[in-house]
């Protein structure tokens, strides 16, 4: 079974600084997708960024980028120029197959301080 | 554009009462539909998913059931709620293969 591990329950970053959230996963599949979702206090799940396993190039969305290391099964999220609005729970997720059932990690709570 | 609606936003129900949570999607046809539950301080657990009308797959044996009476309608039900059914329930849809899941705003269920 696929598992997703987020080893950092909480992280803190100062406004305008950079922070990296870690995620590792376990799978025997060669083709899969990885995602980072953000859950603010409103509890709505918001897609931040996605990565296709067959792509070597790391995905980037504005201030958000990933470091995808397929051999190491690692998928970290880097947030640059952190803003107060980035404060939220961040979930790493994995999926495979046409019915893309997401397997989630337990989340990392990010605090952004002034 | 595609949108997802989930209601109610909050619900307080006594133990033993029935449950019905509804989710509808607009702007897409034949989406994959999902029900997730999030316990306090934890990640999301997949409960049910559906790839078409009347097609329901259960991931976790439990006190809940799901139905898909129409292409873009997904319902989560229970005949008799347990205290352990309390949690935050999220509906999600997927518009096409290998595309990201998009989530509704969720329902906070408290069973008393």
XYZ file of N, CA and C in Angstrom:
678
model
N 0.838 -1.194 0.000
C 0.000 0.000 0.000
C 0.874 1.246 0.000
N 0.343 2.271 -0.667
C 1.108 3.502 -0.714
C 0.968 4.262 0.602
N 2.054 4.855 1.026
C 2.027 5.681 2.233
C 2.714 7.001 1.943
N 2.268 8.026 2.642
C 2.841 9.357 2.529
C 3.204 9.829 3.925
N 4.431 10.282 4.096
C 4.927 10.674 5.412
C 5.364 12.127 5.421
N 4.814 12.877 6.342
C 5.256 14.242 6.583
C 5.812 14.270 8.001
N 7.094 14.426 8.134
C 7.768 14.267 9.426
C 7.793 15.530 10.255
N 7.289 16.627 9.710
C 7.315 17.907 10.433
C 5.877 18.287 10.818
N 5.469 18.041 12.040
C 4.100 18.414 12.420
C 3.876 19.929 12.366
N 4.915 20.686 12.710
C 4.787 22.146 12.718
C 6.080 22.779 12.203
N 5.904 23.890 11.491
C 7.035 24.677 11.029
C 6.683 26.146 11.215
N 7.730 26.954 11.342
C 7.531 28.390 11.492
C 8.504 29.116 10.566
N 8.029 30.211 9.983
C 8.874 30.999 9.089
C 8.547 32.466 9.285
N 9.539 33.301 9.150
C 9.299 34.733 9.226
C 8.820 35.238 7.873
N 8.002 36.241 7.936
C 7.495 36.859 6.716
C 8.671 37.249 5.818
N 8.501 36.976 4.518
C 9.482 37.280 3.469
C 10.616 36.257 3.382
N 10.679 35.334 4.347
C 11.716 34.308 4.307
C 11.229 33.085 3.520
N 12.135 32.119 3.405
C 11.842 30.890 2.657
C 11.759 29.708 3.606
N 10.826 28.820 3.340
C 10.652 27.622 4.172
C 10.451 26.411 3.260
N 10.932 25.278 3.728
C 10.771 24.026 2.980
C 10.055 22.992 3.838
N 8.993 22.445 3.287
C 8.226 21.396 3.957
C 8.570 20.049 3.326
N 8.792 19.051 4.172
C 9.258 17.753 3.686
C 8.115 16.757 3.499
N 8.323 15.862 2.557
C 7.354 14.797 2.297
C 8.098 13.622 1.668
N 7.865 12.450 2.184
C 8.369 11.236 1.544
C 7.210 10.296 1.320
N 7.351 9.411 0.371
C 6.266 8.495 0.034
C 6.854 7.135 -0.305
N 5.999 6.162 -0.253
C 6.420 4.801 -0.555
C 5.465 4.222 -1.589
N 6.014 3.757 -2.693
C 5.198 3.170 -3.737
C 6.042 2.238 -4.586
N 5.383 1.265 -5.200
C 6.052 0.381 -6.145
C 5.690 0.756 -7.585
N 4.834 1.771 -7.732
C 4.418 2.218 -9.055
C 5.511 3.076 -9.680
N 5.533 3.117 -11.004
C 6.495 3.971 -11.693
C 5.838 5.240 -12.221
N 4.511 5.198 -12.380
C 3.784 6.352 -12.896
C 2.774 6.793 -11.854
N 2.921 7.994 -11.375
C 2.033 8.487 -10.326
C 2.096 10.010 -10.296
N 1.285 10.581 -9.417
C 1.206 12.035 -9.297
C 1.346 12.426 -7.836
N 1.953 13.552 -7.632
C 2.147 14.078 -6.288
C 1.568 15.485 -6.211
N 1.020 15.806 -5.057
C 0.353 17.093 -4.892
C 0.705 17.685 -3.527
N 0.639 19.002 -3.464
C 0.598 19.709 -2.197
C -0.721 20.474 -2.143
N -1.443 20.255 -1.031
C -2.682 20.977 -0.778
C -2.495 21.845 0.456
N -3.155 22.976 0.433
C -3.145 23.912 1.557
C -4.532 23.928 2.185
N -4.580 23.865 3.522
C -5.850 23.949 4.230
C -5.780 25.091 5.233
N -6.305 26.264 4.888
C -6.322 27.402 5.824
C -7.335 27.163 6.929
N -7.444 28.097 7.877
C -8.417 27.924 8.969
C -9.844 27.682 8.496
N -10.205 28.143 7.320
C -11.540 27.867 6.776
C -11.743 26.383 6.477
N -10.662 25.628 6.435
C -10.642 24.167 6.240
C -10.926 23.740 4.806
N -11.022 24.704 3.902
C -11.157 24.313 2.503
C -9.816 23.810 2.004
N -9.825 22.736 1.217
C -8.599 22.175 0.661
C -8.314 22.859 -0.670
N -7.141 23.471 -0.759
C -6.783 24.245 -1.947
C -5.533 23.629 -2.563
N -5.607 23.323 -3.849
C -4.451 22.774 -4.541
C -3.379 23.846 -4.683
N -2.165 23.499 -4.263
C -1.039 24.428 -4.361
C -0.212 24.126 -5.606
N 0.138 22.845 -5.783
C 1.044 22.479 -6.856
C 0.963 20.977 -7.088
N 1.244 20.544 -8.318
C 1.234 19.125 -8.646
C 2.494 18.785 -9.441
N 2.848 17.510 -9.353
C 4.030 17.019 -10.047
C 3.727 15.655 -10.643
N 3.993 15.507 -11.931
C 3.864 14.191 -12.563
C 5.178 13.449 -12.420
N 5.129 12.195 -12.019
C 6.352 11.445 -11.740
C 7.220 11.256 -12.973
N 6.596 11.283 -14.160
C 7.389 11.041 -15.361
C 8.149 12.293 -15.810
N 7.848 13.421 -15.183
C 8.533 14.665 -15.535
C 9.721 14.874 -14.611
N 10.881 15.087 -15.192
C 12.069 15.331 -14.383
C 12.119 16.754 -13.858
N 11.510 17.677 -14.600
C 11.561 19.075 -14.196
C 10.656 19.312 -13.002
N 11.170 20.022 -12.017
C 10.395 20.348 -10.830
C 9.318 21.375 -11.149
N 8.108 21.138 -10.615
C 7.001 22.057 -10.837
C 7.193 23.347 -10.058
N 6.675 24.435 -10.633
C 6.749 25.753 -10.003
C 5.436 26.484 -10.235
N 4.940 27.118 -9.175
C 3.740 27.956 -9.263
C 4.001 29.214 -8.448
N 4.421 30.260 -9.139
C 4.703 31.537 -8.488
C 5.727 31.337 -7.364
N 5.345 31.598 -6.123
C 6.291 31.499 -5.000
C 6.488 30.064 -4.501
N 5.741 29.135 -5.071
C 5.781 27.744 -4.622
C 6.534 26.886 -5.636
N 7.428 26.076 -5.142
C 8.158 25.159 -6.021
C 8.400 23.865 -5.266
N 8.676 22.816 -6.017
C 8.928 21.526 -5.382
C 10.325 21.044 -5.745
N 10.840 20.173 -4.868
C 12.075 19.446 -5.148
C 11.694 17.973 -5.182
N 11.538 17.448 -6.383
C 11.083 16.079 -6.588
C 12.293 15.189 -6.841
N 12.515 14.269 -5.920
C 13.620 13.314 -6.029
C 13.008 11.916 -6.125
N 12.818 11.446 -7.378
C 12.079 10.207 -7.586
C 12.783 9.003 -6.972
N 14.092 8.920 -7.135
C 14.817 7.767 -6.598
C 14.721 7.722 -5.075
N 14.763 8.865 -4.464
C 14.678 8.945 -3.004
C 13.239 8.959 -2.517
N 12.279 9.042 -3.442
C 10.856 9.129 -3.094
C 10.624 10.280 -2.129
N 11.108 11.430 -2.556
C 10.989 12.631 -1.752
C 10.334 13.733 -2.577
N 9.517 14.534 -1.925
C 8.723 15.557 -2.645
C 8.531 16.733 -1.688
N 9.495 17.630 -1.625
C 9.415 18.744 -0.678
C 8.847 19.984 -1.358
N 8.237 20.820 -0.555
C 7.623 22.072 -1.023
C 8.412 23.251 -0.481
N 8.829 24.149 -1.365
C 9.521 25.359 -0.961
C 8.608 26.556 -1.191
N 8.450 27.336 -0.131
C 7.664 28.562 -0.218
C 8.625 29.724 -0.073
N 8.710 30.532 -1.106
C 9.601 31.689 -1.089
C 8.825 32.945 -0.737
N 9.546 33.927 -0.160
C 8.908 35.209 0.168
C 7.598 34.973 0.929
N 7.676 34.237 2.020
C 6.485 33.827 2.762
C 5.618 35.027 3.147
N 4.314 34.817 3.065
C 3.346 35.843 3.411
C 2.440 35.346 4.536
N 1.825 36.281 5.241
C 0.954 35.902 6.357
C -0.159 34.963 5.886
N -0.603 35.170 4.666
C -1.667 34.333 4.133
C -1.242 32.910 3.818
N 0.050 32.637 3.915
C 0.523 31.267 3.691
C 0.331 30.389 4.928
N 0.013 30.996 6.052
C -0.194 30.227 7.277
C -1.371 29.268 7.091
N -1.114 27.988 7.276
C -2.136 26.965 7.028
C -1.554 25.601 7.335
N -2.403 24.582 7.238
C -1.934 23.195 7.198
C -1.604 22.864 5.756
N -0.486 22.183 5.568
C -0.092 21.759 4.231
C -0.037 20.237 4.195
N -0.723 19.695 3.206
C -0.787 18.245 3.058
C -0.120 17.826 1.758
N 0.725 16.836 1.874
C 1.310 16.183 0.721
C 0.395 15.012 0.359
N 0.212 14.770 -0.932
C -0.693 13.695 -1.346
C -0.154 12.998 -2.584
N -0.536 11.738 -2.700
C -0.073 10.868 -3.790
C -1.280 10.243 -4.466
N -1.201 10.046 -5.775
C -2.268 9.313 -6.450
C -1.720 8.559 -7.644
N -2.460 7.520 -8.012
C -2.145 6.751 -9.200
C -3.430 6.166 -9.733
N -3.490 5.883 -10.989
C -4.683 5.284 -11.547
C -5.662 6.315 -12.062
N -6.607 5.845 -12.869
C -7.575 6.766 -13.462
C -8.596 7.254 -12.445
N -8.965 6.433 -11.476
C -9.758 6.919 -10.335
C -8.733 7.350 -9.304
N -8.377 8.601 -9.361
C -7.184 9.049 -8.650
C -7.443 9.244 -7.162
N -7.508 8.157 -6.465
C -7.694 8.225 -5.032
C -6.444 8.801 -4.400
N -6.609 9.912 -3.721
C -5.477 10.555 -3.076
C -5.180 9.909 -1.737
N -3.909 9.641 -1.507
C -3.431 9.236 -0.188
C -2.704 10.432 0.403
N -3.154 10.854 1.572
C -2.624 12.065 2.192
C -1.627 11.746 3.298
N -0.676 12.658 3.485
C 0.139 12.645 4.689
C -0.652 13.262 5.841
N -0.045 13.308 7.006
C -0.739 13.811 8.189
C -0.673 15.326 8.314
N 0.083 15.979 7.442
C 0.065 17.424 7.400
C 1.173 18.093 8.192
N 1.502 19.309 7.770
C 2.450 20.181 8.476
C 1.770 21.524 8.686
N 1.709 21.947 9.941
C 1.113 23.250 10.233
C 2.194 24.311 10.101
N 1.980 25.263 9.191
C 2.938 26.330 8.967
C 2.466 27.616 9.625
N 3.316 28.166 10.453
C 3.065 29.473 11.053
C 3.965 30.496 10.366
N 3.417 31.665 10.102
C 4.179 32.752 9.507
C 4.187 33.915 10.496
N 5.379 34.322 10.906
C 5.514 35.364 11.926
C 6.054 36.654 11.315
N 5.751 37.741 11.987
C 6.216 39.057 11.510
C 7.684 39.282 11.836
N -17.484 27.383 -15.895
C -16.434 26.901 -15.002
C -16.991 25.820 -14.085
N -16.107 25.022 -13.554
C -16.509 23.909 -12.689
C -16.590 24.372 -11.241
N -17.659 23.976 -10.574
C -17.820 24.306 -9.164
C -18.367 23.103 -8.427
N -18.139 23.086 -7.135
C -18.623 22.010 -6.286
C -19.323 22.623 -5.084
N -20.479 22.089 -4.756
C -21.268 22.586 -3.646
C -21.473 21.447 -2.651
N -21.299 21.755 -1.399
C -21.443 20.742 -0.353
C -22.243 21.364 0.788
N -23.215 20.644 1.292
C -23.998 21.156 2.410
C -24.559 20.036 3.263
N -24.858 20.338 4.564
C -24.706 21.653 5.193
C -23.263 21.917 5.594
N -22.968 23.122 6.023
C -21.624 23.473 6.455
C -21.326 22.907 7.836
N -22.309 22.945 8.700
C -22.165 22.371 10.039
C -23.424 21.599 10.393
N -23.248 20.595 11.232
C -24.374 19.744 11.597
C -24.103 19.138 12.967
N -25.077 19.232 13.846
C -25.007 18.594 15.158
C -26.157 17.609 15.238
N -25.815 16.338 15.446
C -26.834 15.291 15.446
C -26.662 14.399 16.666
N -27.753 13.909 17.235
C -27.625 12.976 18.365
C -27.244 11.579 17.884
N -26.628 10.841 18.783
C -26.300 9.444 18.502
C -27.576 8.687 18.118
N -27.466 7.854 17.091
C -28.603 7.056 16.666
C -29.474 7.708 15.612
N -29.235 8.964 15.325
C -30.044 9.648 14.315
C -29.474 9.390 12.922
N -30.267 9.602 11.874
C -29.764 9.400 10.510
C -28.949 10.599 10.030
N -28.228 10.368 8.923
C -27.379 11.416 8.362
C -27.535 11.445 6.848
N -27.545 12.639 6.307
C -27.491 12.788 4.858
C -26.711 14.045 4.526
N -25.556 13.876 3.903
C -24.748 14.989 3.420
C -24.774 14.948 1.906
N -24.920 16.105 1.296
C -25.063 16.141 -0.150
C -23.967 16.975 -0.808
N -23.605 16.548 -1.992
C -22.552 17.208 -2.755
C -22.979 17.219 -4.219
N -22.878 18.367 -4.857
C -23.181 18.454 -6.284
C -22.061 19.194 -7.000
N -21.872 18.827 -8.246
C -20.828 19.416 -9.072
C -21.475 20.041 -10.305
N -20.950 21.172 -10.712
C -21.452 21.851 -11.909
C -20.305 22.077 -12.890
N -20.641 22.088 -14.163
C -19.660 22.456 -15.168
C -18.821 21.328 -15.711
N -19.148 20.103 -15.364
C -18.407 18.956 -15.891
C -19.327 17.746 -15.937
N -19.036 16.815 -16.820
C -19.838 15.607 -16.936
C -19.033 14.389 -16.517
N -19.738 13.429 -15.927
C -19.145 12.170 -15.512
C -17.863 12.345 -14.697
N -17.915 13.193 -13.676
C -16.707 13.335 -12.847
C -16.532 12.138 -11.925
N -15.301 11.888 -11.513
C -15.080 10.987 -10.389
C -15.420 11.779 -9.120
N -16.103 11.132 -8.197
C -16.524 11.808 -6.974
C -15.996 11.073 -5.754
N -15.684 11.819 -4.719
C -15.032 11.254 -3.541
C -15.647 11.830 -2.277
N -15.687 11.007 -1.220
C -15.971 11.474 0.136
C -14.749 11.163 1.002
N -14.238 12.200 1.673
C -13.146 12.059 2.615
C -13.620 12.488 3.997
N -12.963 11.935 5.026
C -13.198 12.383 6.389
C -11.866 12.797 7.006
N -11.920 13.890 7.736
C -10.738 14.385 8.425
C -11.031 14.451 9.914
N -10.371 13.601 10.677
C -10.498 13.666 12.135
C -9.639 14.833 12.626
N -9.938 15.309 13.821
C -9.263 16.483 14.370
C -7.753 16.280 14.391
N -7.018 17.236 13.776
C -5.565 17.203 13.804
C -4.936 16.103 12.976
N -5.703 15.566 12.039
C -5.158 14.457 11.253
C -5.373 14.691 9.769
N -4.802 13.814 8.971
C -4.959 13.904 7.522
C -6.311 13.406 7.079
N -6.470 13.348 5.776
C -7.748 12.949 5.203
C -7.778 11.462 4.911
N -8.903 10.856 5.223
C -9.101 9.429 4.974
C -10.193 9.263 3.929
N -9.882 8.537 2.860
C -10.871 8.298 1.821
C -11.920 7.321 2.310
N -13.187 7.712 2.180
C -14.300 6.863 2.591
C -14.920 6.131 1.405
N -15.304 6.893 0.387
C -15.964 6.327 -0.793
C -15.505 7.078 -2.034
N -15.547 6.382 -3.165
C -15.367 7.070 -4.425
C -16.277 6.438 -5.466
N -16.554 7.225 -6.508
C -17.486 6.786 -7.543
C -16.993 7.254 -8.910
N -16.966 6.320 -9.862
C -16.538 6.666 -11.217
C -17.726 6.798 -12.157
N -18.956 6.597 -11.650
C -20.133 6.738 -12.492
C -21.406 6.544 -11.689
N -22.536 6.834 -12.299
C -23.827 6.706 -11.617
C -24.006 5.292 -11.098
N -24.371 5.188 -9.832
C -24.628 3.887 -9.222
C -23.397 3.081 -8.899
N -22.215 3.585 -9.234
C -20.970 2.856 -8.983
C -20.279 3.456 -7.762
N -20.266 2.704 -6.677
C -19.696 3.179 -5.419
C -18.666 2.172 -4.941
N -17.492 2.675 -4.592
C -16.460 1.837 -3.998
C -16.188 2.329 -2.591
N -16.158 1.394 -1.654
C -15.923 1.722 -0.260
C -14.487 1.398 0.112
N -13.853 2.322 0.767
C -12.455 2.128 1.149
C -12.318 1.627 2.583
N -13.254 2.001 3.431
C -13.128 1.675 4.853
C -14.468 1.158 5.372
N -14.507 -0.062 5.923
C -15.769 -0.556 6.501
C -16.219 0.344 7.643
N -17.472 0.731 7.640
C -17.891 1.682 8.661
C -19.408 1.760 8.702
N -19.835 2.729 9.453
C -21.252 2.946 9.678
C -21.891 3.800 8.598
N -21.145 4.139 7.567
C -21.616 5.072 6.562
C -21.829 4.372 5.228
N -22.613 5.008 4.376
C -22.814 4.523 3.005
C -22.855 5.729 2.083
N -22.695 5.479 0.797
C -22.714 6.554 -0.190
C -23.575 6.130 -1.357
N -24.133 7.126 -2.027
C -24.934 6.859 -3.218
C -24.697 7.957 -4.238
N -24.908 7.622 -5.488
C -24.753 8.580 -6.591
C -25.982 8.431 -7.482
N -27.072 9.073 -7.118
C -28.310 8.943 -7.877
C -28.293 9.656 -9.219
N -27.467 10.672 -9.342
C -27.337 11.405 -10.601
C -25.854 11.603 -10.908
N -25.559 11.950 -12.136
C -24.166 12.027 -12.595
C -23.317 12.941 -11.713
N -23.889 14.059 -11.285
C -23.107 15.038 -10.556
C -23.583 15.241 -9.125
N -24.171 14.197 -8.551
C -24.674 14.267 -7.186
C -24.124 13.088 -6.399
N -23.586 13.384 -5.225
C -22.977 12.348 -4.397
C -23.475 12.549 -2.977
N -24.020 11.502 -2.372
C -24.645 11.615 -1.069
C -23.975 10.669 -0.089
N -23.696 11.164 1.091
C -23.135 10.363 2.178
C -24.216 10.191 3.239
N -24.450 8.952 3.641
C -25.572 8.674 4.541
C -25.175 7.752 5.676
N -26.020 7.790 6.695
C -25.941 6.818 7.771
C -27.343 6.599 8.316
N -27.662 5.379 8.688
C -28.971 5.109 9.290
C -28.971 5.465 10.762
N -27.823 5.216 11.430
C -27.718 5.508 12.858
C -26.305 5.992 13.165
N -26.184 7.249 13.512
C -24.875 7.829 13.770
C -24.274 7.331 15.078
N -22.946 7.196 15.059
C -22.173 6.860 16.248
C -21.349 8.081 16.656
N -20.916 8.106 17.906
C -20.050 9.205 18.354
C -18.800 9.300 17.486
N -18.283 8.155 17.082
C -17.050 8.114 16.300
C -17.228 8.643 14.879
N -18.452 8.927 14.474
C -18.686 9.498 13.143
C -18.417 10.999 13.110
N -18.206 11.597 14.271
C -17.890 13.027 14.310
C -16.615 13.308 13.525
N -16.609 14.440 12.823
C -15.433 14.804 12.053
C -15.772 15.825 10.989
N -14.813 16.064 10.147
C -14.970 17.023 9.062
C -15.007 16.223 7.765
N -16.098 16.366 7.024
C -16.315 15.576 5.816
C -16.152 16.456 4.581
N -15.368 15.961 3.671
C -15.081 16.712 2.458
C -15.477 15.906 1.233
N -16.195 16.549 0.343
C -16.516 15.973 -0.957
C -15.522 16.540 -1.969
N -15.165 15.740 -2.945
C -14.242 16.206 -3.975
C -14.635 15.621 -5.323
N -14.259 16.311 -6.371
C -14.488 15.786 -7.709
C -13.202 15.852 -8.510
N -13.174 15.008 -9.529
C -12.063 14.994 -10.466
C -12.657 15.051 -11.864
N -12.300 16.092 -12.622
C -12.934 16.323 -13.910
C -12.455 15.416 -15.026
N -11.308 14.792 -14.864
C -10.770 13.923 -15.901
C -9.642 13.094 -15.333
N -9.231 12.041 -16.058
C -8.157 11.181 -15.545
C -6.890 11.963 -15.243
N -6.299 11.656 -14.128
C -5.007 12.216 -13.745
C -5.040 13.732 -13.560
N -6.219 14.294 -13.388
C -6.301 15.714 -13.056
C -6.461 15.847 -11.537
N -6.135 17.004 -10.985
C -6.211 17.149 -9.530
C -7.640 17.035 -9.011
N -7.772 16.656 -7.766
C -9.059 16.682 -7.096
C -9.346 18.099 -6.618
N -10.610 18.484 -6.735
C -11.055 19.772 -6.229
C -12.097 19.518 -5.150
N -11.944 20.209 -4.038
C -12.732 19.916 -2.855
C -13.830 20.947 -2.617
N -14.923 20.473 -2.002
C -15.939 21.364 -1.486
C -15.478 22.008 -0.195
N -16.344 22.822 0.387
C -15.977 23.557 1.596
C -16.071 22.712 2.868
N -16.639 21.526 2.760
C -16.655 20.622 3.897
C -17.863 20.782 4.802
N -18.131 19.723 5.562
C -19.196 19.714 6.572
C -18.597 19.285 7.894
N -18.786 20.132 8.907
C -18.334 19.754 10.254
C -19.481 19.058 10.956
N -19.323 17.766 11.212
C -20.354 16.962 11.857
C -19.964 16.672 13.299
N -20.855 17.005 14.201
C -20.668 16.684 15.618
C -21.801 15.778 16.052
N -21.452 14.606 16.521
C -22.446 13.655 17.019
C -22.415 13.718 18.539
N -23.558 14.006 19.129
C -23.606 14.206 20.589
C -24.343 13.076 21.291
